Amino acid sequence: MIRAKGLTKAFGDLEAVSGLDFHVAAGEIYGLIGPNGAGKTTTLRMMAGLMRPSAGNAWIGDADVA
């Protein structure tokens, strides 16, 4: 299970990801699609623990990625 609630990342005045909410159940396939600069890579970096969110939470299984 992968879950994000209110996931936000700001770089100064620029909000790269703003209040993202999603839930992916075990066995499901989920894709992040969007144009360049939409925050896809930033979201994955936060989910992987490589970047701290400015706000919100994310979990992989029962583990908080922060």
mmCIF file of N, CA and C in Angstrom:
data_model
loop_
_atom_site.group_PDB
_atom_site.id
_atom_site.type_symbol
_atom_site.label_atom_id
_atom_site.label_comp_id
_atom_site.label_asym_id
_atom_site.label_seq_id
_atom_site.Cartn_x
_atom_site.Cartn_y
_atom_site.Cartn_z
ATOM 1 N N MET A 1 0.833 -1.162 0.000
ATOM 2 C CA MET A 1 0.000 0.000 0.000
ATOM 3 C C MET A 1 0.887 1.237 0.000
ATOM 4 N N ILE A 2 0.562 2.181 -0.831
ATOM 5 C CA ILE A 2 1.246 3.469 -0.899
ATOM 6 C C ILE A 2 0.184 4.537 -0.727
ATOM 7 N N ARG A 3 0.480 5.545 0.126
ATOM 8 C CA ARG A 3 -0.521 6.558 0.393
ATOM 9 C C ARG A 3 0.156 7.908 0.588
ATOM 10 N N ALA A 4 -0.479 8.951 0.084
ATOM 11 C CA ALA A 4 -0.028 10.326 0.302
ATOM 12 C C ALA A 4 -1.233 11.154 0.723
ATOM 13 N N LYS A 5 -1.022 12.042 1.677
ATOM 14 C CA LYS A 5 -2.106 12.901 2.154
ATOM 15 C C LYS A 5 -1.553 14.311 2.323
ATOM 16 N N GLY A 6 -2.036 15.224 1.491
ATOM 17 C CA GLY A 6 -1.633 16.621 1.566
ATOM 18 C C GLY A 6 -0.181 16.867 1.240
ATOM 19 N N LEU A 7 0.424 15.977 0.460
ATOM 20 C CA LEU A 7 1.856 16.065 0.148
ATOM 21 C C LEU A 7 2.148 17.352 -0.623
ATOM 22 N N THR A 8 3.062 18.143 -0.087
ATOM 23 C CA THR A 8 3.393 19.442 -0.662
ATOM 24 C C THR A 8 4.892 19.648 -0.605
ATOM 25 N N LYS A 9 5.445 20.231 -1.668
ATOM 26 C CA LYS A 9 6.860 20.616 -1.682
ATOM 27 C C LYS A 9 6.970 21.990 -2.310
ATOM 28 N N ALA A 10 7.533 22.921 -1.557
ATOM 29 C CA ALA A 10 7.727 24.284 -2.040
ATOM 30 C C ALA A 10 9.218 24.581 -2.128
ATOM 31 N N PHE A 11 9.592 25.274 -3.179
ATOM 32 C CA PHE A 11 10.947 25.781 -3.363
ATOM 33 C C PHE A 11 10.821 27.301 -3.401
ATOM 34 N N GLY A 12 10.951 27.923 -2.247
ATOM 35 C CA GLY A 12 10.715 29.361 -2.175
ATOM 36 C C GLY A 12 9.247 29.655 -2.425
ATOM 37 N N ASP A 13 8.971 30.501 -3.416
ATOM 38 C CA ASP A 13 7.585 30.849 -3.759
ATOM 39 C C ASP A 13 6.930 29.835 -4.684
ATOM 40 N N LEU A 14 7.716 28.928 -5.253
ATOM 41 C CA LEU A 14 7.204 27.938 -6.212
ATOM 42 C C LEU A 14 6.758 26.676 -5.484
ATOM 43 N N GLU A 15 5.499 26.294 -5.644
ATOM 44 C CA GLU A 15 5.006 25.022 -5.116
ATOM 45 C C GLU A 15 5.068 23.991 -6.229
ATOM 46 N N ALA A 16 6.048 23.086 -6.147
ATOM 47 C CA ALA A 16 6.215 22.056 -7.165
ATOM 48 C C ALA A 16 5.130 20.990 -7.042
ATOM 49 N N VAL A 17 4.746 20.662 -5.817
ATOM 50 C CA VAL A 17 3.673 19.708 -5.536
ATOM 51 C C VAL A 17 2.787 20.381 -4.491
ATOM 52 N N SER A 18 1.486 20.379 -4.727
ATOM 53 C CA SER A 18 0.585 21.132 -3.854
ATOM 54 C C SER A 18 -0.597 20.280 -3.388
ATOM 55 N N GLY A 19 -0.521 19.798 -2.149
ATOM 56 C CA GLY A 19 -1.646 19.096 -1.537
ATOM 57 C C GLY A 19 -2.050 17.804 -2.227
ATOM 58 N N LEU A 20 -1.081 17.001 -2.625
ATOM 59 C CA LEU A 20 -1.359 15.760 -3.361
ATOM 60 C C LEU A 20 -1.908 14.685 -2.430
ATOM 61 N N ASP A 21 -3.024 14.079 -2.805
ATOM 62 C CA ASP A 21 -3.627 12.958 -2.084
ATOM 63 C C ASP A 21 -3.806 11.793 -3.055
ATOM 64 N N PHE A 22 -3.329 10.612 -2.668
ATOM 65 C CA PHE A 22 -3.631 9.413 -3.446
ATOM 66 C C PHE A 22 -3.417 8.173 -2.593
ATOM 67 N N HIS A 23 -3.987 7.068 -3.041
ATOM 68 C CA HIS A 23 -3.894 5.792 -2.342
ATOM 69 C C HIS A 23 -3.780 4.699 -3.393
ATOM 70 N N VAL A 24 -2.766 3.847 -3.241
ATOM 71 C CA VAL A 24 -2.570 2.718 -4.146
ATOM 72 C C VAL A 24 -2.581 1.456 -3.289
ATOM 73 N N ALA A 25 -3.568 0.610 -3.499
ATOM 74 C CA ALA A 25 -3.684 -0.629 -2.726
ATOM 75 C C ALA A 25 -2.687 -1.666 -3.233
ATOM 76 N N ALA A 26 -2.407 -2.642 -2.405
ATOM 77 C CA ALA A 26 -1.514 -3.735 -2.782
ATOM 78 C C ALA A 26 -2.029 -4.417 -4.042
ATOM 79 N N GLY A 27 -1.148 -4.670 -4.994
ATOM 80 C CA GLY A 27 -1.515 -5.340 -6.235
ATOM 81 C C GLY A 27 -1.990 -4.403 -7.331
ATOM 82 N N GLU A 28 -2.204 -3.130 -7.028
ATOM 83 C CA GLU A 28 -2.630 -2.159 -8.034
ATOM 84 C C GLU A 28 -1.418 -1.549 -8.727
ATOM 85 N N ILE A 29 -1.642 -1.065 -9.920
ATOM 86 C CA ILE A 29 -0.618 -0.352 -10.682
ATOM 87 C C ILE A 29 -1.086 1.093 -10.803
ATOM 88 N N TYR A 30 -0.183 2.016 -10.512
ATOM 89 C CA TYR A 30 -0.515 3.442 -10.507
ATOM 90 C C TYR A 30 0.526 4.176 -11.330
ATOM 91 N N GLY A 31 0.102 5.092 -12.154
ATOM 92 C CA GLY A 31 1.037 5.866 -12.961
ATOM 93 C C GLY A 31 0.888 7.356 -12.704
ATOM 94 N N LEU A 32 2.007 8.044 -12.611
ATOM 95 C CA LEU A 32 2.003 9.497 -12.512
ATOM 96 C C LEU A 32 2.285 10.036 -13.911
ATOM 97 N N ILE A 33 1.328 10.754 -14.455
ATOM 98 C CA ILE A 33 1.522 11.323 -15.781
ATOM 99 C C ILE A 33 1.261 12.820 -15.714
ATOM 100 N N GLY A 34 1.892 13.543 -16.603
ATOM 101 C CA GLY A 34 1.705 14.983 -16.662
ATOM 102 C C GLY A 34 2.815 15.618 -17.466
ATOM 103 N N PRO A 35 2.675 16.891 -17.763
ATOM 104 C CA PRO A 35 3.692 17.585 -18.565
ATOM 105 C C PRO A 35 4.970 17.830 -17.752
ATOM 106 N N ASN A 36 6.024 18.218 -18.449
ATOM 107 C CA ASN A 36 7.266 18.584 -17.780
ATOM 108 C C ASN A 36 6.991 19.673 -16.751
ATOM 109 N N GLY A 37 7.595 19.540 -15.580
ATOM 110 C CA GLY A 37 7.421 20.536 -14.533
ATOM 111 C C GLY A 37 6.181 20.362 -13.691
ATOM 112 N N ALA A 38 5.479 19.242 -13.843
ATOM 113 C CA ALA A 38 4.228 19.024 -13.111
ATOM 114 C C ALA A 38 4.450 18.514 -11.688
ATOM 115 N N GLY A 39 5.682 18.099 -11.338
ATOM 116 C CA GLY A 39 5.975 17.620 -9.991
ATOM 117 C C GLY A 39 6.069 16.114 -9.852
ATOM 118 N N LYS A 40 6.135 15.397 -10.956
ATOM 119 C CA LYS A 40 6.203 13.927 -10.901
ATOM 120 C C LYS A 40 7.482 13.447 -10.215
ATOM 121 N N THR A 41 8.619 13.945 -10.649
ATOM 122 C CA THR A 41 9.895 13.528 -10.073
ATOM 123 C C THR A 41 10.007 13.977 -8.623
ATOM 124 N N THR A 42 9.558 15.167 -8.317
ATOM 125 C CA THR A 42 9.573 15.661 -6.941
ATOM 126 C C THR A 42 8.728 14.753 -6.053
ATOM 127 N N THR A 43 7.570 14.331 -6.531
ATOM 128 C CA THR A 43 6.711 13.418 -5.774
ATOM 129 C C THR A 43 7.435 12.102 -5.513
ATOM 130 N N LEU A 44 8.053 11.528 -6.534
ATOM 131 C CA LEU A 44 8.758 10.260 -6.362
ATOM 132 C C LEU A 44 9.949 10.414 -5.420
ATOM 133 N N ARG A 45 10.639 11.533 -5.483
ATOM 134 C CA ARG A 45 11.756 11.771 -4.560
ATOM 135 C C ARG A 45 11.274 11.861 -3.121
ATOM 136 N N MET A 46 10.142 12.496 -2.904
ATOM 137 C CA MET A 46 9.583 12.551 -1.547
ATOM 138 C C MET A 46 9.148 11.161 -1.094
ATOM 139 N N MET A 47 8.517 10.399 -1.982
ATOM 140 C CA MET A 47 8.061 9.050 -1.629
ATOM 141 C C MET A 47 9.242 8.124 -1.314
ATOM 142 N N ALA A 48 10.383 8.349 -1.970
ATOM 143 C CA ALA A 48 11.571 7.522 -1.748
ATOM 144 C C ALA A 48 12.377 7.972 -0.533
ATOM 145 N N GLY A 49 11.996 9.092 0.068
ATOM 146 C CA GLY A 49 12.730 9.592 1.223
ATOM 147 C C GLY A 49 13.968 10.388 0.864
ATOM 148 N N LEU A 50 14.121 10.738 -0.407
ATOM 149 C CA LEU A 50 15.277 11.517 -0.845
ATOM 150 C C LEU A 50 15.081 13.012 -0.650
ATOM 151 N N MET A 51 13.838 13.424 -0.446
ATOM 152 C CA MET A 51 13.507 14.838 -0.292
ATOM 153 C C MET A 51 12.405 14.940 0.760
ATOM 154 N N ARG A 52 12.552 15.892 1.690
ATOM 155 C CA ARG A 52 11.531 16.079 2.720
ATOM 156 C C ARG A 52 10.389 16.922 2.178
ATOM 157 N N PRO A 53 9.145 16.506 2.420
ATOM 158 C CA PRO A 53 8.011 17.337 2.011
ATOM 159 C C PRO A 53 7.951 18.608 2.857
ATOM 160 N N SER A 54 7.445 19.680 2.275
ATOM 161 C CA SER A 54 7.210 20.918 3.028
ATOM 162 C C SER A 54 6.000 20.759 3.935
ATOM 163 N N ALA A 55 5.050 19.935 3.517
ATOM 164 C CA ALA A 55 3.841 19.665 4.298
ATOM 165 C C ALA A 55 3.265 18.332 3.858
ATOM 166 N N GLY A 56 2.397 17.775 4.671
ATOM 167 C CA GLY A 56 1.731 16.520 4.343
ATOM 168 C C GLY A 56 2.544 15.313 4.763
ATOM 169 N N ASN A 57 2.000 14.145 4.495
ATOM 170 C CA ASN A 57 2.620 12.876 4.870
ATOM 171 C C ASN A 57 2.514 11.884 3.729
ATOM 172 N N ALA A 58 3.430 10.914 3.745
ATOM 173 C CA ALA A 58 3.396 9.826 2.770
ATOM 174 C C ALA A 58 3.809 8.540 3.481
ATOM 175 N N TRP A 59 3.194 7.440 3.097
ATOM 176 C CA TRP A 59 3.483 6.146 3.689
ATOM 177 C C TRP A 59 3.679 5.106 2.604
ATOM 178 N N ILE A 60 4.615 4.217 2.842
ATOM 179 C CA ILE A 60 4.769 3.014 2.025
ATOM 180 C C ILE A 60 4.596 1.851 2.993
ATOM 181 N N GLY A 61 3.545 1.092 2.797
ATOM 182 C CA GLY A 61 3.149 0.111 3.800
ATOM 183 C C GLY A 61 2.728 0.864 5.051
ATOM 184 N N ASP A 62 3.272 0.482 6.186
ATOM 185 C CA ASP A 62 2.966 1.189 7.434
ATOM 186 C C ASP A 62 4.055 2.180 7.816
ATOM 187 N N ALA A 63 5.076 2.320 6.971
ATOM 188 C CA ALA A 63 6.206 3.193 7.283
ATOM 189 C C ALA A 63 6.001 4.599 6.719
ATOM 190 N N ASP A 64 6.142 5.582 7.582
ATOM 191 C CA ASP A 64 6.093 6.984 7.156
ATOM 192 C C ASP A 64 7.418 7.278 6.459
ATOM 193 N N VAL A 65 7.366 7.809 5.245
ATOM 194 C CA VAL A 65 8.595 8.033 4.477
ATOM 195 C C VAL A 65 9.472 9.124 5.084
ATOM 196 N N ALA A 66 8.900 9.986 5.907
ATOM 197 C CA ALA A 66 9.710 11.031 6.555
ATOM 198 C C ALA A 66 10.544 10.420 7.651
#
